[in-house]
Amino acid sequence: MYYRFVLDRVFILGVPVDKVSSAQVCDLILQFTSGSQQKHIATPNSEMLVEASKNKAFKDLLNRTDLNIPDSAGLILASKFIKNPLIERVTGVDTVKKTCSKLDSKNSVFLLGAGSGVAEKAAENLKKDNPEIVIAGTYSGSPKPEDSEEIINRINECKPSILLVAYGAPAQEFWIDKYLNKMPSVRVAMGIGGTLDFIAGTVKRAPKIMRVLNLEWLFRLITQPWRFKRVWKAVVVFPFKVLTKSK
Ligand code: UDP
């Protein structure tokens, strides 16, 4: 029985976010890999919910994904504000690392997206930490429709059960939504944003103390100042929308 029948969800700006713990997410992914249906997992954060509030197609998509895990501190705070608290923050990077540590050789993983050489380096690091893991393949590709045929052929050639897509939101979610049914071996597809950069070590994660204090946005602003607009959306626009209950 899937957690779906047990899991509760909280709606934030019209998008359902699942009340799941990090451990439950891993169990679920493992459960999904042996299921008969294909599952799309999204990792919404504050910025994605701001995007969804302006982009109906994206909001509709996030209302039909199979699992939406709360990937930002902002969602946890928002859920507390609307008095329907989420369990905990479950980041994409921790989910990928934890899941990979539990996979057996029956399940293989394909890493799609990120900059040139990043997925390969991430695969190397995942393999170092988990010698048992089967990395079916890696490919940078692009979310452009004209590249989809090549990507799908590559994925179908190595038949992974788990597909991790790092094209950033909302491109990765639209890509999965459009093409998942063309890759029959894939049981679980998940949009993972900058996760491969973190695992490859090409982008540094905020120090633990900043993560604990919910200051990851400040670290990103200092280390990647060009992300100002995105940080503004997450730190100013998102709370404003939640506080004013605007949709
Ligand atoms: N990316 C890509 N192709 C594109 C656009 C983005 O491979 O056309 C990758 C990019 O290199 C990065 C990831 O998508 O690895 C998105 O990372 P970002 O930091 O934006 O994600 P976040 O974790 O902030 O959502």
Short mmCIF file of C-alpha atoms and ligand atoms in Angstrom, two decimals:
data_model
loop_
_atom_site.label_atom_id
_atom_site.label_comp_id
_atom_site.label_asym_id
_atom_site.label_seq_id
_atom_site.Cartn_x
_atom_site.Cartn_y
_atom_site.Cartn_z
CA MET A 1 0.00 0.00 0.00
CA TYR A 2 1.34 3.38 -0.96
CA TYR A 3 1.78 6.18 1.55
CA ARG A 4 -0.57 8.24 -0.67
CA PHE A 5 -3.46 6.76 1.33
CA VAL A 6 -1.78 7.67 4.59
CA LEU A 7 0.05 10.83 3.67
CA ASP A 8 -1.54 14.13 4.35
CA ARG A 9 -0.87 17.14 2.11
CA VAL A 10 -0.94 20.83 2.77
CA PHE A 11 -1.89 23.32 0.06
CA ILE A 12 0.42 26.32 -0.20
CA LEU A 13 -0.50 28.92 -2.83
CA GLY A 14 -2.68 26.28 -4.46
CA VAL A 15 0.04 23.63 -4.70
CA PRO A 16 -0.15 20.42 -2.65
CA VAL A 17 2.96 19.62 -0.64
CA ASP A 18 3.23 16.22 1.04
CA LYS A 19 3.72 15.80 4.77
CA VAL A 20 6.60 13.39 4.44
CA SER A 21 9.78 12.84 6.38
CA SER A 22 13.09 12.28 4.71
CA ALA A 23 13.03 8.58 5.66
CA GLN A 24 9.52 8.15 4.25
CA VAL A 25 10.54 9.69 0.93
CA CYS A 26 13.35 7.14 0.54
CA ASP A 27 11.02 4.26 1.42
CA LEU A 28 8.48 5.57 -1.06
CA ILE A 29 10.98 5.84 -3.87
CA LEU A 30 12.09 2.26 -3.24
CA GLN A 31 8.45 1.19 -3.15
CA PHE A 32 7.74 3.02 -6.42
CA THR A 33 10.62 1.27 -8.19
CA SER A 34 8.84 -2.06 -7.87
CA GLY A 35 5.39 -0.71 -8.73
CA SER A 36 3.55 -1.05 -12.01
CA GLN A 37 3.00 2.68 -12.49
CA GLN A 38 5.38 5.47 -13.39
CA LYS A 39 5.74 8.11 -10.69
CA HIS A 40 6.73 11.75 -11.01
CA ILE A 41 8.24 13.29 -7.89
CA ALA A 42 8.66 17.06 -7.63
CA THR A 43 10.75 18.98 -5.13
CA PRO A 44 8.92 22.30 -4.76
CA ASN A 45 10.58 25.24 -3.06
CA SER A 46 9.39 28.80 -2.36
CA GLU A 47 10.57 30.10 -5.71
CA MET A 48 8.76 27.34 -7.59
CA LEU A 49 5.51 28.16 -5.81
CA VAL A 50 5.86 31.82 -6.81
CA GLU A 51 6.37 30.64 -10.40
CA ALA A 52 3.33 28.35 -10.13
CA SER A 53 1.21 31.25 -8.87
CA LYS A 54 1.83 33.05 -12.19
CA ASN A 55 2.05 30.03 -14.46
CA LYS A 56 -1.17 28.01 -14.54
CA ALA A 57 0.30 25.16 -16.57
CA PHE A 58 3.01 24.72 -13.94
CA LYS A 59 0.52 24.91 -11.09
CA ASP A 60 -1.69 22.31 -12.80
CA LEU A 61 1.35 20.09 -13.33
CA LEU A 62 2.29 20.30 -9.63
CA ASN A 63 -1.28 19.28 -8.84
CA ARG A 64 -0.89 16.01 -10.75
CA THR A 65 2.62 14.91 -9.70
CA ASP A 66 2.60 11.83 -7.50
CA LEU A 67 4.65 13.25 -4.66
CA ASN A 68 5.70 16.83 -3.85
CA ILE A 69 8.44 16.93 -1.26
CA PRO A 70 9.09 20.18 0.65
CA ASP A 71 12.52 21.30 -0.53
CA SER A 72 12.77 24.68 1.19
CA ALA A 73 12.66 26.17 4.65
CA GLY A 74 10.12 28.69 3.34
CA LEU A 75 7.56 25.93 2.79
CA ILE A 76 8.00 24.67 6.35
CA LEU A 77 7.49 28.20 7.74
CA ALA A 78 4.49 28.78 5.45
CA SER A 79 2.88 25.50 6.56
CA LYS A 80 3.29 26.55 10.19
CA PHE A 81 1.77 29.95 9.41
CA ILE A 82 -1.32 28.35 7.89
CA LYS A 83 -1.47 26.02 10.91
CA ASN A 84 -1.02 22.83 8.94
CA PRO A 85 2.64 22.04 9.53
CA LEU A 86 4.77 19.92 7.26
CA ILE A 87 6.99 17.36 8.99
CA GLU A 88 10.40 18.57 7.91
CA ARG A 89 12.40 19.97 5.05
CA VAL A 90 13.38 17.20 2.65
CA THR A 91 15.96 18.44 0.19
CA GLY A 92 16.53 16.99 -3.26
CA VAL A 93 20.22 16.48 -2.60
CA ASP A 94 19.69 14.60 0.67
CA THR A 95 16.95 12.51 -0.93
CA VAL A 96 19.17 11.52 -3.84
CA LYS A 97 22.12 10.67 -1.58
CA LYS A 98 20.00 8.72 0.89
CA THR A 99 18.08 6.83 -1.80
CA CYS A 100 21.28 5.92 -3.64
CA SER A 101 22.68 4.49 -0.41
CA LYS A 102 19.70 2.10 -0.21
CA LEU A 103 19.43 0.94 -3.81
CA ASP A 104 20.28 -2.62 -4.73
CA SER A 105 21.66 -3.74 -8.07
CA LYS A 106 18.13 -4.38 -9.42
CA ASN A 107 17.59 -0.65 -9.70
CA SER A 108 19.69 1.58 -11.88
CA VAL A 109 19.84 5.36 -12.01
CA PHE A 110 20.19 7.71 -14.98
CA LEU A 111 21.50 11.22 -14.32
CA LEU A 112 20.19 13.72 -16.89
CA GLY A 113 21.12 17.39 -17.13
CA ALA A 114 23.53 19.86 -15.50
CA GLY A 115 26.58 21.38 -17.14
CA SER A 116 29.13 19.52 -19.19
CA GLY A 117 30.89 16.78 -17.18
CA VAL A 118 28.85 17.45 -14.02
CA ALA A 119 26.59 14.38 -14.20
CA GLU A 120 29.65 12.18 -14.85
CA LYS A 121 31.46 13.61 -11.82
CA ALA A 122 28.31 13.23 -9.70
CA ALA A 123 28.03 9.59 -10.84
CA GLU A 124 31.65 9.02 -9.89
CA ASN A 125 31.06 10.44 -6.40
CA LEU A 126 27.85 8.47 -5.91
CA LYS A 127 29.69 5.31 -6.92
CA LYS A 128 32.54 6.11 -4.53
CA ASP A 129 30.05 6.39 -1.63
CA ASN A 130 27.90 3.46 -2.77
CA PRO A 131 29.95 0.84 -4.60
CA GLU A 132 26.79 -1.27 -5.16
CA ILE A 133 24.95 1.40 -7.09
CA VAL A 134 24.26 0.89 -10.78
CA ILE A 135 24.49 4.13 -12.74
CA ALA A 136 22.74 3.27 -15.99
CA GLY A 137 23.97 6.39 -17.73
CA THR A 138 24.61 10.12 -17.63
CA TYR A 139 23.89 12.79 -20.22
CA SER A 140 23.82 16.53 -20.13
CA GLY A 141 21.44 17.11 -23.08
CA SER A 142 19.04 20.03 -22.79
CA PRO A 143 15.34 20.54 -22.11
CA LYS A 144 14.82 21.82 -25.67
CA PRO A 145 12.16 19.79 -27.53
CA GLU A 146 14.54 19.19 -30.45
CA ASP A 147 16.92 17.32 -28.10
CA SER A 148 14.26 15.08 -26.59
CA GLU A 149 14.46 12.25 -29.14
CA GLU A 150 18.19 11.77 -28.62
CA ILE A 151 17.78 11.86 -24.83
CA ILE A 152 14.87 9.41 -24.83
CA ASN A 153 16.80 6.99 -27.10
CA ARG A 154 19.81 7.10 -24.79
CA ILE A 155 17.63 6.46 -21.73
CA ASN A 156 15.69 3.64 -23.39
CA GLU A 157 18.94 1.98 -24.41
CA CYS A 158 20.07 1.54 -20.81
CA LYS A 159 16.63 1.07 -19.21
CA PRO A 160 17.04 2.78 -15.84
CA SER A 161 14.37 2.46 -13.16
CA ILE A 162 15.13 5.87 -11.66
CA LEU A 163 15.59 9.03 -13.73
CA LEU A 164 16.96 12.17 -12.07
CA VAL A 165 16.49 15.31 -14.16
CA ALA A 166 18.58 18.42 -13.45
CA TYR A 167 17.29 21.14 -15.79
CA GLY A 168 16.08 23.55 -13.11
CA ALA A 169 12.40 24.37 -12.47
CA PRO A 170 10.03 24.49 -14.22
CA ALA A 171 11.83 23.07 -17.30
CA GLN A 172 12.64 19.74 -15.62
CA GLU A 173 9.06 19.20 -14.41
CA PHE A 174 7.61 19.99 -17.86
CA TRP A 175 10.18 17.68 -19.46
CA ILE A 176 9.27 14.76 -17.18
CA ASP A 177 5.55 15.42 -17.55
CA LYS A 178 5.79 15.39 -21.34
CA TYR A 179 8.16 12.48 -21.90
CA LEU A 180 7.95 10.05 -18.96
CA ASN A 181 5.56 7.72 -20.77
CA LYS A 182 8.03 7.38 -23.64
CA MET A 183 10.58 5.74 -21.28
CA PRO A 184 8.83 2.57 -20.11
CA SER A 185 11.63 1.27 -17.87
CA VAL A 186 11.49 4.38 -15.68
CA ARG A 187 9.40 3.87 -12.54
CA VAL A 188 10.44 7.07 -10.76
CA ALA A 189 11.39 10.37 -12.36
CA MET A 190 12.36 13.30 -10.19
CA GLY A 191 13.33 16.91 -10.95
CA ILE A 192 16.37 17.68 -8.85
CA GLY A 193 17.49 21.24 -9.72
CA GLY A 194 21.10 21.87 -8.73
CA THR A 195 21.55 18.52 -6.92
CA LEU A 196 24.11 17.14 -9.39
CA ASP A 197 26.22 20.29 -8.98
CA PHE A 198 26.26 19.72 -5.21
CA ILE A 199 27.08 16.01 -5.50
CA ALA A 200 29.75 16.67 -8.13
CA GLY A 201 31.18 19.37 -5.88
CA THR A 202 31.04 22.05 -8.60
CA VAL A 203 28.73 24.15 -6.38
CA LYS A 204 29.20 24.31 -2.60
CA ARG A 205 26.28 23.76 -0.25
CA ALA A 206 25.74 26.30 2.53
CA PRO A 207 27.51 25.36 5.78
CA LYS A 208 25.31 23.31 8.11
CA ILE A 209 24.90 26.18 10.57
CA MET A 210 23.43 28.39 7.83
CA ARG A 211 21.10 25.58 6.76
CA VAL A 212 19.94 25.08 10.35
CA LEU A 213 19.31 28.82 10.71
CA ASN A 214 17.35 28.87 7.42
CA LEU A 215 19.98 31.12 5.88
CA GLU A 216 20.78 29.04 2.83
CA TRP A 217 19.38 31.85 0.66
CA LEU A 218 21.98 34.24 2.13
CA PHE A 219 24.80 31.84 1.30
CA ARG A 220 23.52 31.52 -2.26
CA LEU A 221 23.23 35.31 -2.55
CA ILE A 222 26.82 35.78 -1.39
CA THR A 223 28.31 33.00 -3.50
CA GLN A 224 26.06 33.45 -6.56
CA PRO A 225 25.01 37.16 -6.55
CA TRP A 226 23.51 36.82 -10.04
CA ARG A 227 20.75 34.79 -8.39
CA PHE A 228 19.42 37.96 -6.71
CA LYS A 229 16.09 37.89 -8.55
CA ARG A 230 15.50 34.27 -7.61
CA VAL A 231 16.44 34.87 -3.97
CA TRP A 232 14.09 37.89 -3.91
CA LYS A 233 11.23 35.72 -5.13
CA ALA A 234 11.91 33.11 -2.43
CA VAL A 235 12.61 35.44 0.48
CA VAL A 236 10.31 38.41 -0.21
CA VAL A 237 7.63 37.57 -2.79
CA PHE A 238 6.82 34.09 -1.43
CA PRO A 239 6.23 35.17 2.22
CA PHE A 240 4.24 38.19 0.98
CA LYS A 241 1.99 35.94 -1.08
CA VAL A 242 1.49 33.50 1.80
CA LEU A 243 0.83 36.30 4.33
CA THR A 244 -1.67 38.02 2.06
CA LYS A 245 -3.13 34.69 0.95
CA SER A 246 -2.84 35.84 -2.66
CA LYS A 247 -2.98 33.01 -5.17
N1 UDP B 1 20.48 23.20 -16.45
C1 UDP B 1 20.75 22.44 -17.59
N2 UDP B 1 20.24 22.86 -18.78
C2 UDP B 1 19.48 23.98 -18.88
C3 UDP B 1 19.21 24.73 -17.72
C4 UDP B 1 19.73 24.31 -16.50
O1 UDP B 1 21.42 21.41 -17.52
O2 UDP B 1 19.05 24.31 -19.98
C5 UDP B 1 21.02 22.71 -15.16
C6 UDP B 1 22.05 23.61 -14.52
O3 UDP B 1 23.34 23.37 -15.08
C7 UDP B 1 21.95 23.18 -13.06
C8 UDP B 1 20.46 22.79 -12.94
O4 UDP B 1 19.97 22.67 -14.24
O5 UDP B 1 22.73 22.04 -12.84
C9 UDP B 1 19.60 23.82 -12.25
O6 UDP B 1 20.21 24.27 -11.15
P1 UDP B 1 19.65 25.44 -10.25
O7 UDP B 1 20.78 25.86 -9.41
O8 UDP B 1 18.95 26.46 -11.08
O9 UDP B 1 18.56 24.64 -9.45
P2 UDP B 1 17.90 24.92 -8.04
O10 UDP B 1 18.46 23.85 -7.17
O11 UDP B 1 18.25 26.30 -7.63
O12 UDP B 1 16.46 24.73 -8.34
#
